[in-house]
Amino acid sequence: MQIDTAGTNAVFEVRFDGSAAGWGPLDLSDHDLVLVVASDDMAGFDSSDFVVDVGEPGYSSFVRCRQYSTSQAQHLIPPHHTLSGVGDWVILGVHLSGDGTTNGPLTKTNVQDVKVRVNDNNRNIRVRIAYIGFARKSQVLTGCKLCFAFDDGRTSQRTFAAPEMRSHGLFGTYFITPNIPAGSSIEPPDTVMTLEQLQELSRDYGGMMGFHADTAALASSDMGWSAAGHRFLESEIRSAMAWIAKNGLNTDGGCASVRGEYNNNSRYEDPQISGHSNALPVLRKHFRYHRTVNEGFETAPVIDPYRLRSLSVQGSHTPTEIMDRIGEAAAENAIYILSFHSFVDGAGSGTQYSEADFASICSQVETEVGNGNVRVMHIGAAIDSCGGPLYFDPKGPIT
């Protein structure tokens, strides 16, 4: 449905009759509504620009939105439906809340109107609601789902971080590069872990292994994903994951691309590879999630598990700053991924983090776990705890 809007606070609306469409009852108290909204001028839009009304008294909503190009948004809906037309897309994740007592439980068949208000819209833009879906929230756990992530397979992650975490009942996910030789210098004084150290992490410390790269060619600054083709990336992934399986390492099927390829700009563009629009088709084929770095956190439902936000922890981040961010995530029942690299005795800088500061974070996290505000989880389990990635109604787009 396309509407030309003008002026401020313009309202565009789509009407649908669930009963006439043959959909069975769906209790929206157990689901979040997801809209795929298109416009030819979505630049600069954020969550505050949208207000969603499902037409039921006693219900309120808050909106989280992420912006995508047409090709990116296409990945998020069933493959037999095609997005076309206006230039940019916004995925609106709408969390519905209310007691469900007015007009009975809020269900899909008794919601006839969905109204999306665009605040301060004075640009005469075209807006289209292309798709309506629902994301299950019945098993969304309260509090912050906190995930510790570690990149590159560096020795200080095994010699310091893993024992420190275990002493507080914590664990993490390690994104590794199997075919970079053990002992190779990576950021002095750190070196690349041995297989035995990785096996210890998996066996004794509750660690999960994920794909970061396989060879130095993919991990290096002069190569990276920006110079890799689909075949090269496929080869790297197959080699690394076969190595992980052969050596009995635990994995939850995740990856994290290297050297910021996951975070080209503020629009969350796909990781780019040479001669192709993006690497995501390859990643979706082999992995259940892909971790990015852009300092935010993931609210439920997880709109796109292949662009998971995380914080790349720097030496300048104090324990107080980290715990404040964890508190914000806990207030929104969100997933928060902390990505670490190296650990040093003394003041941290760059991606080298102070051992004393990390120990302080672990101690405070243990306290918050005891208070019920934080749950430490592997990344895949955290996605599942938010109802899993979103799904769209198989009946197709609203027209």
Short mmCIF file of C-alpha atoms in Angstrom, two decimals:
data_model
loop_
_atom_site.label_atom_id
_atom_site.label_comp_id
_atom_site.label_asym_id
_atom_site.label_seq_id
_atom_site.Cartn_x
_atom_site.Cartn_y
_atom_site.Cartn_z
CA MET A 1 0.00 0.00 0.00
CA GLN A 2 1.50 3.35 -1.03
CA ILE A 3 0.50 6.73 0.34
CA ASP A 4 1.82 10.13 -0.63
CA THR A 5 2.25 12.18 2.51
CA ALA A 6 2.55 15.90 3.09
CA GLY A 7 2.82 18.19 6.07
CA THR A 8 3.67 17.21 9.62
CA ASN A 9 2.45 14.17 11.53
CA ALA A 10 1.02 12.61 8.38
CA VAL A 11 -0.74 9.28 8.93
CA PHE A 12 -0.57 6.38 6.55
CA GLU A 13 -2.77 3.39 7.25
CA VAL A 14 -3.29 -0.14 6.04
CA ARG A 15 -6.47 -2.13 6.70
CA PHE A 16 -6.69 -5.88 6.68
CA ASP A 17 -9.24 -8.49 7.77
CA GLY A 18 -7.54 -11.53 9.24
CA SER A 19 -10.68 -13.64 9.18
CA ALA A 20 -11.34 -12.94 5.50
CA ALA A 21 -7.73 -13.78 4.69
CA GLY A 22 -8.09 -17.16 6.32
CA TRP A 23 -5.58 -16.56 9.09
CA GLY A 24 -6.19 -18.37 12.34
CA PRO A 25 -6.34 -16.49 15.66
CA LEU A 26 -2.98 -15.15 16.78
CA ASP A 27 -2.64 -13.68 20.26
CA LEU A 28 -0.55 -10.56 19.86
CA SER A 29 0.11 -10.49 23.58
CA ASP A 30 2.58 -13.24 22.67
CA HIS A 31 3.93 -11.64 19.50
CA ASP A 32 5.57 -8.45 18.34
CA LEU A 33 4.39 -6.78 15.16
CA VAL A 34 6.95 -6.19 12.42
CA LEU A 35 6.32 -3.83 9.52
CA VAL A 36 8.44 -3.44 6.39
CA VAL A 37 8.01 0.20 5.44
CA ALA A 38 9.43 1.80 2.29
CA SER A 39 10.05 5.38 1.25
CA ASP A 40 12.02 7.27 -1.34
CA ASP A 41 13.49 9.44 1.42
CA MET A 42 14.18 7.53 4.62
CA ALA A 43 17.53 9.21 5.22
CA GLY A 44 17.80 10.41 8.78
CA PHE A 45 14.78 8.53 10.08
CA ASP A 46 15.03 6.88 13.47
CA SER A 47 12.71 5.23 15.98
CA SER A 48 11.33 8.51 17.27
CA ASP A 49 9.88 9.32 13.83
CA PHE A 50 7.34 6.50 14.00
CA VAL A 51 4.31 5.85 16.20
CA VAL A 52 2.33 2.65 15.66
CA ASP A 53 -1.30 2.21 16.67
CA VAL A 54 -2.91 -1.22 16.33
CA GLY A 55 -6.39 0.14 16.87
CA GLU A 56 -7.07 -1.52 20.23
CA PRO A 57 -7.76 0.58 23.35
CA GLY A 58 -5.52 -0.19 26.29
CA TYR A 59 -2.48 -1.10 24.21
CA SER A 60 0.68 0.90 23.75
CA SER A 61 3.79 0.30 21.72
CA PHE A 62 7.37 1.35 21.32
CA VAL A 63 9.24 1.16 18.06
CA ARG A 64 12.75 0.06 17.17
CA CYS A 65 13.73 0.57 13.55
CA ARG A 66 16.70 -0.28 11.37
CA GLN A 67 17.29 1.00 7.87
CA TYR A 68 18.13 -1.16 4.86
CA SER A 69 18.52 -0.92 1.13
CA THR A 70 16.04 -2.87 -1.00
CA SER A 71 18.49 -5.75 -1.52
CA GLN A 72 19.19 -5.96 2.20
CA ALA A 73 15.53 -5.87 3.22
CA GLN A 74 14.76 -8.60 0.70
CA HIS A 75 16.82 -11.01 2.81
CA LEU A 76 14.41 -10.56 5.71
CA ILE A 77 11.20 -11.72 4.08
CA PRO A 78 10.14 -15.05 2.50
CA PRO A 79 12.01 -15.63 -0.79
CA HIS A 80 8.86 -15.94 -2.92
CA HIS A 81 7.96 -12.29 -2.23
CA THR A 82 9.86 -9.51 -3.98
CA LEU A 83 10.40 -5.98 -2.73
CA SER A 84 10.53 -3.35 -5.45
CA GLY A 85 9.74 0.28 -6.10
CA VAL A 86 10.82 3.06 -3.80
CA GLY A 87 14.43 3.31 -2.77
CA ASP A 88 14.94 2.69 0.93
CA TRP A 89 13.34 0.39 3.48
CA VAL A 90 12.89 0.58 7.20
CA ILE A 91 12.17 -2.47 9.32
CA LEU A 92 9.99 -1.46 12.25
CA GLY A 93 10.05 -3.82 15.20
CA VAL A 94 6.98 -2.84 17.22
CA HIS A 95 6.74 -4.14 20.77
CA LEU A 96 3.11 -4.30 21.91
CA SER A 97 2.15 -4.10 25.57
CA GLY A 98 -1.10 -4.02 27.48
CA ASP A 99 -3.35 -6.10 29.71
CA GLY A 100 -5.48 -7.53 26.91
CA THR A 101 -8.74 -6.92 28.80
CA THR A 102 -10.26 -4.36 26.45
CA ASN A 103 -12.22 -6.13 23.69
CA GLY A 104 -10.69 -9.42 24.79
CA PRO A 105 -7.16 -10.58 24.04
CA LEU A 106 -5.43 -8.67 21.27
CA THR A 107 -5.40 -11.13 18.35
CA LYS A 108 -4.58 -10.88 14.69
CA THR A 109 -8.19 -11.50 13.63
CA ASN A 110 -9.66 -8.67 15.66
CA VAL A 111 -7.09 -6.07 14.70
CA GLN A 112 -8.50 -4.39 11.60
CA ASP A 113 -6.38 -1.25 11.45
CA VAL A 114 -2.68 -0.65 11.68
CA LYS A 115 -1.79 3.02 11.72
CA VAL A 116 1.77 4.27 11.44
CA ARG A 117 2.25 7.97 12.13
CA VAL A 118 5.30 9.70 10.74
CA ASN A 119 6.26 12.56 13.03
CA ASP A 120 7.47 15.88 11.62
CA ASN A 121 7.20 14.63 8.08
CA ASN A 122 7.24 17.75 5.95
CA ARG A 123 9.18 16.44 2.99
CA ASN A 124 6.31 15.23 0.77
CA ILE A 125 7.77 11.75 0.61
CA ARG A 126 6.17 8.55 -0.60
CA VAL A 127 5.63 5.91 2.07
CA ARG A 128 4.56 2.33 1.56
CA ILE A 129 3.75 -0.48 4.00
CA ALA A 130 4.92 -3.50 2.04
CA TYR A 131 4.85 -6.33 4.53
CA ILE A 132 3.40 -7.13 7.94
CA GLY A 133 4.75 -9.96 10.06
CA PHE A 134 4.90 -11.15 13.64
CA ALA A 135 7.74 -12.21 15.92
CA ARG A 136 7.12 -14.53 18.85
CA LYS A 137 8.00 -13.12 22.27
CA SER A 138 6.60 -15.79 24.60
CA GLN A 139 10.01 -16.97 25.73
CA VAL A 140 11.76 -13.61 25.95
CA LEU A 141 13.84 -13.67 29.12
CA THR A 142 13.89 -10.59 31.31
CA GLY A 143 17.04 -8.66 32.08
CA CYS A 144 20.20 -8.26 30.03
CA LYS A 145 21.29 -11.26 27.99
CA LEU A 146 25.04 -10.63 28.24
CA CYS A 147 27.46 -12.29 25.82
CA PHE A 148 31.25 -12.18 26.17
CA ALA A 149 32.99 -12.43 22.78
CA PHE A 150 36.71 -12.70 22.03
CA ASP A 151 38.35 -12.15 18.63
CA ASP A 152 41.43 -13.60 16.90
CA GLY A 153 42.22 -16.47 19.31
CA ARG A 154 44.78 -14.52 21.34
CA THR A 155 46.70 -16.23 24.16
CA SER A 156 45.72 -13.76 26.89
CA GLN A 157 42.10 -14.80 26.35
CA ARG A 158 43.08 -18.30 27.58
CA THR A 159 45.76 -17.46 30.13
CA PHE A 160 43.90 -14.60 31.83
CA ALA A 161 40.32 -13.97 30.70
CA ALA A 162 38.98 -17.54 30.73
CA PRO A 163 40.17 -18.40 34.28
CA GLU A 164 38.95 -15.01 35.53
CA MET A 165 35.51 -15.56 34.03
CA ARG A 166 35.28 -19.13 35.32
CA SER A 167 35.97 -17.94 38.85
CA HIS A 168 32.77 -15.89 38.55
CA GLY A 169 30.70 -18.53 36.76
CA LEU A 170 31.01 -16.82 33.36
CA PHE A 171 31.94 -18.02 29.85
CA GLY A 172 32.33 -16.69 26.32
CA THR A 173 32.46 -17.19 22.54
CA TYR A 174 35.78 -17.15 20.68
CA PHE A 175 35.96 -16.07 17.03
CA ILE A 176 39.10 -17.73 15.75
CA THR A 177 41.44 -18.01 12.74
CA PRO A 178 42.49 -21.71 12.66
CA ASN A 179 45.18 -21.62 9.95
CA ILE A 180 47.19 -18.72 11.29
CA PRO A 181 50.09 -20.62 12.92
CA ALA A 182 50.05 -20.94 16.69
CA GLY A 183 52.56 -18.62 18.31
CA SER A 184 52.30 -16.00 15.57
CA SER A 185 52.61 -12.48 16.91
CA ILE A 186 49.25 -10.72 16.74
CA GLU A 187 49.52 -7.68 19.05
CA PRO A 188 52.60 -7.92 21.26
CA PRO A 189 52.90 -9.42 23.76
CA ASP A 190 49.94 -11.55 22.57
CA THR A 191 50.31 -14.46 20.18
CA VAL A 192 47.88 -16.85 18.45
CA MET A 193 46.62 -19.71 20.65
CA THR A 194 47.58 -23.33 20.14
CA LEU A 195 45.00 -26.01 19.35
CA GLU A 196 45.47 -27.37 22.86
CA GLN A 197 44.55 -24.00 24.36
CA LEU A 198 41.43 -23.76 22.20
CA GLN A 199 40.45 -27.28 23.23
CA GLU A 200 40.87 -26.29 26.87
CA LEU A 201 38.57 -23.31 26.35
CA SER A 202 35.96 -25.56 24.77
CA ARG A 203 36.33 -28.44 27.25
CA ASP A 204 37.09 -26.75 30.57
CA TYR A 205 35.80 -23.18 30.31
CA GLY A 206 32.44 -23.51 28.54
CA GLY A 207 33.72 -21.75 25.43
CA MET A 208 32.06 -21.79 22.01
CA MET A 209 34.08 -21.29 18.82
CA GLY A 210 33.02 -19.13 15.89
CA PHE A 211 34.46 -18.18 12.50
CA HIS A 212 36.53 -15.01 12.19
CA ALA A 213 38.83 -15.99 9.32
CA ASP A 214 40.79 -19.07 8.28
CA THR A 215 44.02 -17.71 6.84
CA ALA A 216 46.09 -14.60 7.27
CA ALA A 217 45.02 -13.53 3.78
CA LEU A 218 41.44 -12.99 4.91
CA ALA A 219 42.39 -11.52 8.28
CA SER A 220 45.05 -9.07 7.05
CA SER A 221 44.42 -5.38 6.53
CA ASP A 222 45.53 -5.51 2.88
CA MET A 223 43.12 -8.34 2.09
CA GLY A 224 40.09 -8.44 4.36
CA TRP A 225 36.64 -9.26 3.05
CA SER A 226 36.77 -6.18 0.83
CA ALA A 227 39.16 -7.98 -1.55
CA ALA A 228 37.71 -11.49 -1.28
CA GLY A 229 35.34 -13.11 -3.75
CA HIS A 230 32.50 -15.49 -2.96
CA ARG A 231 34.59 -18.56 -3.82
CA PHE A 232 37.48 -17.46 -1.63
CA LEU A 233 35.17 -16.73 1.30
CA GLU A 234 33.37 -20.06 0.82
CA SER A 235 36.72 -21.86 0.88
CA GLU A 236 37.80 -20.06 4.05
CA ILE A 237 34.55 -20.87 5.84
CA ARG A 238 34.50 -24.55 4.84
CA SER A 239 38.12 -25.02 5.85
CA ALA A 240 37.74 -23.32 9.22
CA MET A 241 34.48 -25.01 10.20
CA ALA A 242 35.82 -28.44 9.18
CA TRP A 243 38.87 -27.80 11.37
CA ILE A 244 36.67 -26.81 14.31
CA ALA A 245 34.58 -29.98 13.93
CA LYS A 246 37.59 -32.28 13.41
CA ASN A 247 39.20 -31.08 16.62
CA GLY A 248 36.11 -31.47 18.78
CA LEU A 249 35.56 -27.78 19.51
CA ASN A 250 32.11 -26.61 20.58
CA THR A 251 30.36 -24.10 18.32
CA ASP A 252 26.96 -22.40 18.20
CA GLY A 253 27.27 -21.65 14.49
CA GLY A 254 28.27 -18.00 14.50
CA CYS A 255 30.76 -15.72 12.76
CA ALA A 256 32.21 -12.24 13.06
CA SER A 257 33.78 -10.61 10.01
CA VAL A 258 37.22 -9.07 10.28
CA ARG A 259 38.64 -5.56 10.38
CA GLY A 260 35.41 -3.65 10.55
CA GLU A 261 34.07 -5.05 7.27
CA TYR A 262 30.80 -5.53 9.14
CA ASN A 263 30.45 -1.84 9.91
CA ASN A 264 31.17 0.19 6.78
CA ASN A 265 28.87 3.04 7.76
CA SER A 266 26.02 4.09 10.01
CA ARG A 267 23.45 2.51 7.67
CA TYR A 268 24.57 -1.02 8.67
CA GLU A 269 25.61 -1.88 5.12
CA ASP A 270 26.46 -5.50 4.40
CA PRO A 271 30.10 -6.58 4.55
CA GLN A 272 31.42 -5.95 1.06
CA ILE A 273 33.43 -8.40 -1.02
CA SER A 274 35.09 -7.80 -4.37
CA GLY A 275 32.86 -8.04 -7.43
CA HIS A 276 29.71 -8.75 -5.43
CA SER A 277 27.12 -6.62 -3.68
CA ASN A 278 27.74 -8.20 -0.28
CA ALA A 279 28.91 -11.24 1.65
CA LEU A 280 25.66 -11.94 3.46
CA PRO A 281 24.35 -14.63 1.07
CA VAL A 282 27.47 -16.65 1.88
CA LEU A 283 27.17 -16.04 5.61
CA ARG A 284 23.48 -16.95 5.69
CA LYS A 285 24.29 -20.22 3.95
CA HIS A 286 26.79 -21.34 6.59
CA PHE A 287 25.97 -19.60 9.87
CA ARG A 288 23.05 -18.93 12.18
CA TYR A 289 24.26 -15.43 13.10
CA HIS A 290 26.82 -12.76 12.21
CA ARG A 291 28.20 -10.35 14.78
CA THR A 292 28.90 -6.72 13.91
CA VAL A 293 30.45 -3.90 15.89
CA ASN A 294 28.52 -0.65 16.26
CA GLU A 295 28.19 -0.16 20.02
CA GLY A 296 24.46 -0.74 20.38
CA PHE A 297 22.51 -3.65 21.76
CA GLU A 298 19.79 -5.93 20.39
CA THR A 299 16.23 -5.57 21.65
CA ALA A 300 13.67 -8.37 21.37
CA PRO A 301 12.77 -9.56 18.83
CA VAL A 302 16.08 -9.91 17.03
CA ILE A 303 15.20 -8.32 13.71
CA ASP A 304 18.24 -9.57 11.79
CA PRO A 305 20.62 -12.15 13.34
CA TYR A 306 23.15 -11.41 10.58
CA ARG A 307 23.74 -7.83 11.76
CA LEU A 308 23.99 -8.32 15.51
CA ARG A 309 25.16 -5.20 17.28
CA SER A 310 27.98 -5.36 19.80
CA LEU A 311 30.46 -3.14 21.62
CA SER A 312 34.11 -3.40 20.59
CA VAL A 313 35.63 -2.87 24.02
CA GLN A 314 38.57 -0.46 24.04
CA GLY A 315 41.15 0.18 26.72
CA SER A 316 39.48 3.53 27.38
CA HIS A 317 36.18 1.93 28.44
CA THR A 318 35.99 1.95 32.23
CA PRO A 319 34.20 -0.76 34.23
CA THR A 320 31.67 1.89 35.28
CA GLU A 321 30.88 2.71 31.64
CA ILE A 322 30.51 -0.97 30.77
CA MET A 323 28.23 -1.68 33.73
CA ASP A 324 26.10 1.38 32.95
CA ARG A 325 25.57 0.05 29.41
CA ILE A 326 24.70 -3.38 30.78
CA GLY A 327 22.15 -1.69 33.05
CA GLU A 328 20.57 0.05 30.06
CA ALA A 329 20.34 -3.28 28.23
CA ALA A 330 18.79 -4.92 31.29
CA ALA A 331 16.09 -2.24 31.42
CA GLU A 332 15.07 -3.16 27.85
CA ASN A 333 15.49 -6.95 28.21
CA ALA A 334 18.09 -6.69 25.46
CA ILE A 335 21.06 -8.71 24.23
CA TYR A 336 24.40 -7.03 24.84
CA ILE A 337 27.57 -8.43 23.27
CA LEU A 338 30.95 -7.28 24.59
CA SER A 339 33.80 -7.99 22.15
CA PHE A 340 37.32 -8.16 23.59
CA HIS A 341 40.74 -8.77 22.04
CA SER A 342 43.85 -8.66 24.29
CA PHE A 343 44.45 -8.28 28.02
CA VAL A 344 47.43 -6.57 29.65
CA ASP A 345 48.78 -6.07 33.16
CA GLY A 346 48.45 -2.32 33.62
CA ALA A 347 46.59 0.40 31.78
CA GLY A 348 44.85 -0.64 28.60
CA SER A 349 44.87 1.17 25.26
CA GLY A 350 43.39 0.46 21.86
CA THR A 351 42.03 -3.09 21.84
CA GLN A 352 44.27 -4.08 24.77
CA TYR A 353 42.16 -4.12 27.93
CA SER A 354 43.33 -3.84 31.53
CA GLU A 355 43.27 -7.14 33.44
CA ALA A 356 42.20 -5.31 36.60
CA ASP A 357 39.30 -3.62 34.81
CA PHE A 358 38.16 -6.91 33.28
CA ALA A 359 38.27 -8.58 36.70
CA SER A 360 36.14 -5.74 38.08
CA ILE A 361 33.57 -6.20 35.30
CA CYS A 362 33.40 -9.96 35.92
CA SER A 363 32.87 -9.43 39.64
CA GLN A 364 30.09 -6.90 39.09
CA VAL A 365 28.44 -9.07 36.44
CA GLU A 366 28.42 -12.00 38.88
CA THR A 367 26.59 -9.78 41.37
CA GLU A 368 24.04 -8.71 38.75
CA VAL A 369 23.50 -12.34 37.77
CA GLY A 370 22.76 -13.11 41.40
CA ASN A 371 20.30 -10.21 41.52
CA GLY A 372 18.47 -11.52 38.44
CA ASN A 373 19.29 -8.48 36.29
CA VAL A 374 21.76 -10.22 33.96
CA ARG A 375 21.92 -13.64 32.29
CA VAL A 376 25.25 -14.61 30.77
CA MET A 377 24.63 -16.61 27.60
CA HIS A 378 26.25 -17.72 24.38
CA ILE A 379 25.14 -15.59 21.43
CA GLY A 380 23.01 -18.24 19.73
CA ALA A 381 21.18 -18.99 22.97
CA ALA A 382 20.61 -15.27 23.54
CA ILE A 383 18.92 -14.97 20.12
CA ASP A 384 16.67 -17.91 20.99
CA SER A 385 15.83 -16.34 24.36
CA CYS A 386 14.34 -13.35 22.53
CA GLY A 387 11.88 -15.53 20.63
CA GLY A 388 14.37 -16.33 17.88
CA PRO A 389 14.84 -14.21 14.76
CA LEU A 390 11.68 -12.63 13.41
CA TYR A 391 9.46 -14.45 10.97
CA PHE A 392 6.91 -13.05 8.55
CA ASP A 393 3.40 -14.30 7.93
CA PRO A 394 3.44 -16.81 5.07
CA LYS A 395 0.28 -15.32 3.55
CA GLY A 396 2.45 -12.64 2.05
CA PRO A 397 2.55 -8.87 1.71
CA ILE A 398 -0.30 -6.50 2.52
CA THR A 399 -1.48 -4.66 -0.60
#
